Coordinates of C-alpha atoms in Angstrom, one line a residue:
X46 CA 38.0 68.5 112.5
X47 CA 39.5 70.1 109.4
X48 CA 42.6 71.1 111.4
X49 CA 42.9 67.7 112.9
X50 CA 42.6 66.0 109.5
X51 CA 45.2 68.4 108.0
X52 CA 47.5 67.7 110.9
X53 CA 47.1 63.9 110.6
X54 CA 47.6 64.2 106.8
X55 CA 50.8 66.2 107.2
X56 CA 52.1 63.8 109.8
X57 CA 51.3 60.9 107.5
X58 CA 53.0 62.6 104.6
X59 CA 56.2 63.4 106.8
X60 CA 56.3 59.8 108.1
X61 CA 55.9 58.4 104.6
X62 CA 58.8 60.5 103.3
X63 CA 60.9 59.5 106.2
X64 CA 60.1 55.9 105.5
X65 CA 60.9 56.3 101.8
X66 CA 64.2 58.0 102.7
X67 CA 65.1 55.2 105.1
X68 CA 64.4 52.5 102.5
X69 CA 66.3 54.3 99.8
X70 CA 69.2 54.8 102.3
X71 CA 69.1 51.2 103.3
X72 CA 69.2 50.1 99.6
X73 CA 72.2 52.3 99.1
X74 CA 74.0 50.8 102.1
X75 CA 73.2 47.2 100.8
X76 CA 74.4 48.1 97.3
X77 CA 77.6 49.7 98.8
X78 CA 78.3 46.6 100.9
X79 CA 77.8 44.3 97.9
X80 CA 79.9 46.3 95.6
X81 CA 82.4 47.9 98.0
X82 CA 83.4 44.7 99.8
X83 CA 83.7 42.6 96.8
X84 CA 87.2 42.3 95.2
X85 CA 88.0 41.1 91.8
X86 CA 90.4 39.0 89.8
X87 CA 91.3 39.7 86.2
X88 CA 90.6 36.7 84.0
X89 CA 93.3 37.6 81.6
X90 CA 90.9 38.8 79.0
X91 CA 90.7 42.3 80.3
X92 CA 87.4 41.7 82.2
X93 CA 87.0 41.3 85.9
X94 CA 84.9 38.7 87.8
X95 CA 84.0 38.8 91.4
X96 CA 86.6 37.1 93.6
X97 CA 85.3 34.1 95.5
X98 CA 86.5 33.3 99.0
X99 CA 88.2 30.2 97.5
X100 CA 90.5 32.6 95.5
X101 CA 91.5 35.1 98.1
X102 CA 95.2 34.7 98.8
X103 CA 96.4 34.1 102.3
X104 CA 98.8 36.7 103.7
X105 CA 102.4 35.7 104.5
X106 CA 101.6 36.5 108.1
X107 CA 98.7 34.0 108.4
X108 CA 100.7 31.4 106.4
X109 CA 103.4 31.7 109.0
X110 CA 100.9 31.3 111.8
X111 CA 99.7 28.1 110.3
X112 CA 103.2 26.8 109.6
X113 CA 104.2 27.3 113.3
X114 CA 101.0 25.7 114.5
X115 CA 101.6 22.7 112.2
X116 CA 105.1 22.3 113.8
X117 CA 103.5 22.6 117.3
X118 CA 101.1 19.7 116.5
X119 CA 104.2 17.5 116.3
X120 CA 105.5 18.6 119.7
X121 CA 102.3 17.5 121.5
X122 CA 103.0 13.8 120.8
X123 CA 105.9 13.7 123.3
X124 CA 104.0 15.3 126.1
X125 CA 101.6 14.0 128.8
X126 CA 97.8 14.2 128.4
X127 CA 97.7 17.3 130.5
X128 CA 100.0 19.3 128.3
X129 CA 97.1 20.9 126.4
X130 CA 96.0 22.7 129.6
X131 CA 99.6 23.9 130.2
X132 CA 100.2 25.0 126.6
X133 CA 100.2 28.8 126.8
X134 CA 102.5 30.4 124.2
X135 CA 103.0 34.2 124.3
X136 CA 101.0 34.8 121.0
X137 CA 97.6 34.4 122.6
X138 CA 97.1 30.8 121.4
X139 CA 95.1 28.5 123.7
X140 CA 94.9 24.7 123.3
X141 CA 91.3 23.6 123.2
X142 CA 91.8 20.0 122.6
X143 CA 94.5 17.4 121.5
X144 CA 94.1 13.8 120.7
X145 CA 96.6 11.1 119.4
X146 CA 94.7 8.1 118.1
X147 CA 97.5 5.6 117.7
X148 CA 95.3 3.1 115.9
X149 CA 94.4 5.6 113.2
X150 CA 97.7 7.4 113.4
X151 CA 95.8 10.7 113.7
X152 CA 97.3 13.5 115.8
X153 CA 95.0 16.5 115.9
X154 CA 95.2 19.8 117.8
X155 CA 92.4 22.4 118.1
X156 CA 93.3 25.9 119.3
X157 CA 91.9 29.4 119.5
X158 CA 93.8 32.6 119.4
X159 CA 92.3 35.7 121.1
X160 CA 94.8 38.1 119.6
X161 CA 94.4 37.1 116.0
X162 CA 90.9 36.0 116.5
X163 CA 90.8 32.6 114.9
X164 CA 90.0 29.0 115.6
X165 CA 92.3 26.4 114.0
X166 CA 92.5 22.6 113.5
X167 CA 96.0 21.3 113.0
X168 CA 97.2 17.8 112.2
X169 CA 100.7 16.3 112.5
X170 CA 102.0 14.0 109.9
X171 CA 102.8 10.3 110.7
X172 CA 106.1 8.5 111.2
X173 CA 105.4 6.0 108.3
X174 CA 105.1 8.6 105.6
X175 CA 107.3 6.6 103.1
X176 CA 105.3 3.4 103.6
X177 CA 102.0 5.3 103.2
X178 CA 103.0 7.1 100.0
X179 CA 105.0 4.4 98.3
X180 CA 102.2 1.9 98.6
X181 CA 101.3 1.1 94.9
X182 CA 98.0 -0.4 96.1
X183 CA 96.7 2.7 97.9
X184 CA 93.0 2.3 97.8
X185 CA 90.3 4.9 97.3
X186 CA 87.0 5.3 98.9
X187 CA 84.0 7.7 99.0
X188 CA 84.7 10.9 101.0
X189 CA 83.4 11.3 104.5
X190 CA 81.5 9.1 106.9
X191 CA 78.8 7.9 104.5
X192 CA 76.1 9.6 106.7
X193 CA 76.3 13.2 107.7
X194 CA 79.2 14.1 105.4
X195 CA 79.3 12.9 101.9
X196 CA 79.9 14.0 98.3
X197 CA 78.4 13.1 94.9
X198 CA 78.8 9.5 93.7
X199 CA 82.1 8.9 91.8
X200 CA 84.2 11.1 94.0
X201 CA 86.9 9.1 95.8
X202 CA 89.7 10.0 98.2
X203 CA 92.7 8.1 99.6
X204 CA 91.3 5.7 102.0
X205 CA 94.1 6.2 104.6
X206 CA 93.5 10.0 104.7
X207 CA 89.7 9.6 105.0
X208 CA 90.0 7.0 107.7
X209 CA 92.3 9.2 109.7
X210 CA 89.6 11.9 109.9
X211 CA 86.3 10.0 109.8
X212 CA 86.7 6.6 111.7
X213 CA 86.4 5.8 115.3
X214 CA 84.4 9.0 116.2
X215 CA 87.3 11.3 115.3
X216 CA 85.2 13.5 113.0
X217 CA 82.4 13.8 115.5
X218 CA 84.8 15.1 118.1
X219 CA 86.4 17.6 115.8
X220 CA 83.0 18.8 114.5
X221 CA 81.4 19.2 117.9
X222 CA 84.4 21.1 119.3
X223 CA 84.5 23.5 116.3
X224 CA 80.8 24.1 116.7
X225 CA 81.1 25.0 120.4
X226 CA 84.0 27.3 119.7
X227 CA 82.2 29.1 116.9
X228 CA 79.2 29.7 119.2
X229 CA 81.6 31.1 121.8
X230 CA 83.6 33.2 119.2
X231 CA 81.2 34.0 116.4
X232 CA 83.6 36.5 114.8
X233 CA 86.6 34.3 114.7
X234 CA 88.0 33.0 111.5
X235 CA 88.4 29.3 111.0
X236 CA 91.6 27.6 109.6
X237 CA 92.8 24.1 109.1
X238 CA 96.4 23.3 108.7
X239 CA 98.9 20.4 108.8
X240 CA 102.1 19.1 107.4
X241 CA 102.7 16.0 105.2
X242 CA 100.0 13.3 105.8
X243 CA 98.6 15.8 108.4
X244 CA 98.1 18.3 105.5
X245 CA 95.9 15.8 103.7
X246 CA 93.9 15.3 106.9
X247 CA 93.5 19.0 107.3
X248 CA 92.3 19.4 103.7
X249 CA 89.6 16.8 104.2
X250 CA 88.6 18.3 107.5
X251 CA 88.2 21.7 105.9
X252 CA 86.1 20.3 103.1
X253 CA 83.8 18.6 105.7
X254 CA 83.5 21.7 107.8
X255 CA 82.6 23.8 104.8
X256 CA 79.9 21.2 103.8
X257 CA 78.5 21.9 107.3
X258 CA 78.3 25.6 106.6
X259 CA 81.5 26.8 108.2
X260 CA 83.7 29.2 106.3
X261 CA 87.2 27.6 106.4
X262 CA 90.6 28.5 105.0
X263 CA 93.0 25.5 104.7
X264 CA 96.7 26.5 104.6
X265 CA 98.8 23.3 104.5
X266 CA 102.4 22.3 103.9
X267 CA 103.8 19.4 101.8
X268 CA 100.4 18.0 101.1
X269 CA 100.2 14.7 99.1
X270 CA 97.7 14.2 96.3
X271 CA 94.5 13.3 98.0
X272 CA 91.8 12.0 95.6
X273 CA 90.7 11.0 92.1
X274 CA 90.0 13.4 89.2
X275 CA 86.3 13.9 90.1
X276 CA 87.4 14.9 93.6
X277 CA 89.9 17.4 92.2
X278 CA 87.4 18.8 89.8
X279 CA 84.6 19.0 92.4
X280 CA 86.6 21.4 94.5
X281 CA 88.4 23.1 91.7
X282 CA 85.7 24.0 89.3
X283 CA 82.1 23.0 90.2
X284 CA 82.1 23.2 94.0
X285 CA 79.1 24.7 95.7
X286 CA 81.5 25.5 98.6
X287 CA 83.5 28.2 96.7
X288 CA 82.3 30.9 99.1
X289 CA 83.0 28.7 102.1
X290 CA 86.2 26.9 101.4
X291 CA 89.7 28.1 100.4
X292 CA 92.5 25.5 99.9
X293 CA 96.1 26.7 99.8
X294 CA 98.8 24.1 99.5
X295 CA 102.3 25.4 100.1
X296 CA 105.1 23.4 98.4
X297 CA 108.8 23.9 99.0
X298 CA 111.1 23.3 96.1
X299 CA 111.3 19.7 95.0
X300 CA 109.5 18.3 98.1
X301 CA 108.7 14.9 97.0
X302 CA 105.5 14.3 99.0
X303 CA 103.3 16.6 97.0
X304 CA 104.1 14.5 93.9
X305 CA 102.8 11.4 95.6
X306 CA 101.0 9.0 95.5
X307 CA 100.7 8.2 91.8
X308 CA 97.3 8.1 90.2
X309 CA 95.9 10.7 92.6
X310 CA 95.1 14.4 92.1
X311 CA 95.4 17.7 94.0
X312 CA 92.5 19.9 95.1
X313 CA 92.9 23.6 95.6
X314 CA 95.6 26.1 94.7
X315 CA 99.3 25.6 94.9
X316 CA 101.7 28.2 96.3
X317 CA 105.2 27.2 95.2
X318 CA 108.4 28.2 97.0
X319 CA 111.4 28.0 94.7
X320 CA 115.1 28.8 95.4
X321 CA 116.6 30.6 92.5
X322 CA 120.3 30.6 91.3
X323 CA 121.1 33.4 93.8
X324 CA 119.7 31.4 96.7
X325 CA 116.7 33.6 97.1
X326 CA 113.3 32.2 97.7
X327 CA 110.8 33.2 95.0
X328 CA 107.1 32.5 95.1
X329 CA 104.6 31.5 92.3
X330 CA 101.0 30.4 92.6
X331 CA 99.2 27.9 90.2
X332 CA 95.5 28.4 89.9
X333 CA 93.7 25.2 91.1
X334 CA 97.2 23.5 90.5
X335 CA 96.3 22.5 87.0
X336 CA 95.4 26.0 85.7
X337 CA 92.4 27.3 83.8
X338 CA 92.6 28.0 80.1
X339 CA 89.4 30.1 80.1
X340 CA 90.7 32.4 82.7
X341 CA 94.3 32.3 81.2
X342 CA 95.8 31.0 84.4
X343 CA 98.8 28.6 84.1
X344 CA 99.0 25.3 86.0
X345 CA 102.1 23.8 87.5
X346 CA 104.8 23.6 84.8
X347 CA 105.6 20.5 82.8
X348 CA 107.9 18.3 84.8
X349 CA 106.6 19.6 88.2
X350 CA 105.3 16.1 89.1
X351 CA 108.7 14.5 88.2
X352 CA 110.2 12.2 90.9
X353 CA 113.1 9.9 91.2
X354 CA 112.8 6.1 90.5
X355 CA 113.9 5.3 94.0
X356 CA 113.2 7.4 97.1
X357 CA 116.1 8.0 99.4
X358 CA 116.5 10.0 102.6
X359 CA 117.9 13.0 100.7
X360 CA 114.7 13.2 98.6
X361 CA 112.7 14.2 101.7
X362 CA 115.0 17.0 102.9
X363 CA 112.7 19.7 101.5
X364 CA 109.8 18.1 103.2
X365 CA 110.8 19.0 106.7
X366 CA 108.4 21.4 108.5
X367 CA 111.4 23.3 109.8
X368 CA 112.6 24.0 106.3
X369 CA 109.1 25.4 105.3
X370 CA 109.2 27.7 108.4
X371 CA 112.8 28.7 107.5
X372 CA 111.9 29.8 104.0
X373 CA 108.7 31.6 105.0
X374 CA 110.6 33.5 107.7
X375 CA 113.2 34.5 105.2
X376 CA 110.5 35.9 103.0
X377 CA 109.1 37.8 106.0
X378 CA 112.4 39.2 107.0
X379 CA 113.5 40.8 103.7
X380 CA 111.8 43.1 101.3
X381 CA 110.2 40.4 99.3
X382 CA 106.8 40.4 97.6
X383 CA 104.5 37.7 98.7
X384 CA 102.4 36.2 96.0
X385 CA 99.1 38.0 95.3
X386 CA 98.1 36.7 91.9
X387 CA 98.1 33.5 90.0
X388 CA 100.7 32.8 87.3
X389 CA 99.3 33.6 83.9
X390 CA 99.5 31.2 81.1
X391 CA 101.2 33.7 78.9
X392 CA 103.9 34.7 81.5
X393 CA 107.4 34.1 80.3
X394 CA 109.3 31.3 82.1
X395 CA 111.9 32.2 84.7
X396 CA 115.6 32.2 83.5
X397 CA 117.2 28.7 83.2
X398 CA 119.1 27.4 86.2
X399 CA 122.8 26.5 86.2
X400 CA 122.8 22.8 87.0
X401 CA 119.4 21.2 86.4
X402 CA 118.2 19.3 83.4
X403 CA 115.1 17.1 83.6
X404 CA 115.5 15.6 80.1
X405 CA 115.4 11.8 80.0
X406 CA 115.6 10.9 76.2
X407 CA 116.7 14.1 74.5
X408 CA 117.9 17.6 75.0
X409 CA 114.7 19.7 75.2
X410 CA 115.5 23.2 76.4
X411 CA 111.8 24.0 76.9
X412 CA 111.6 22.1 80.1
X413 CA 115.0 22.9 81.6
X414 CA 114.2 26.1 83.5
X415 CA 112.9 24.7 86.8
X416 CA 114.9 26.0 89.7
X417 CA 116.7 23.5 91.8
X418 CA 116.8 24.1 95.6
X419 CA 120.3 25.0 96.8

């Protein structure tokens, strides 16, 4: 009996130690994963803070993916209803669903990509962009469908953008298809993208998907201002979706649409593509568009929102989706540095241009440096 007791005691002792080693090892693994997989951003004060998903820059490669997908969304409008089934580009993209609701003016494309392992929702813009954005009486309404998707009281968005996503069962179709695709491809990333008014639709869609628990990166092009100040501040500073939603709005030069409509605000970060005096595209990024004094990040410079008194055809030249792709491909083809950090509030301004002066009443050299697109 003594030997049996000793044997059992020894076995218990060995098992207890193995268990302790396993627990300690597991703890180390957990700690390593928490620390090792977290990246950081410098807040300008010399101290680092954990980087949120919302602040992780998109690569130039994935930005180009989304730019080309946004262009593809336009191409579907001229095809028959079976084009989605026949759409098989060589990059591994598969059309999962396309719909053009002519009453809402909504054109939405959902794809998956087996090579790059992503799911994406892309919106095309509409033909009546000037009418929509020049409307001085553009109304605001609560975000969402007032039932399953909503935000705190006081938050308002452009009613036209919201209607395009949430009326006539559009949101239910998008949401259900994304849910099925996520079940089929649980490791795939989720993107939303679009151009012009489609960019606004993609931003609202990304916000709604994140509120459902999906992790979504929205990379859009020429996006107009989408909501009131509480809307902007909810997603820029106090959002509970910071680990689920990343909004990156790409703006080319003096594209007029991102400066419209009046009395609305942007949500998310701005990546600005400028043409400098040597005709080379340079890139800057403005934290949450308006900057953050506490983190020492600069917002879009004074005069960024300037626009002409009358909108003519030439004012929309920089807005073409083909122009966005052209500039992104230029960056991709040369030894250029894609943006990886936000512009600091204490960064010196770029050198002044040759032929642009935005002064109206006096000659103020402080705001004459903005590059004009060649």
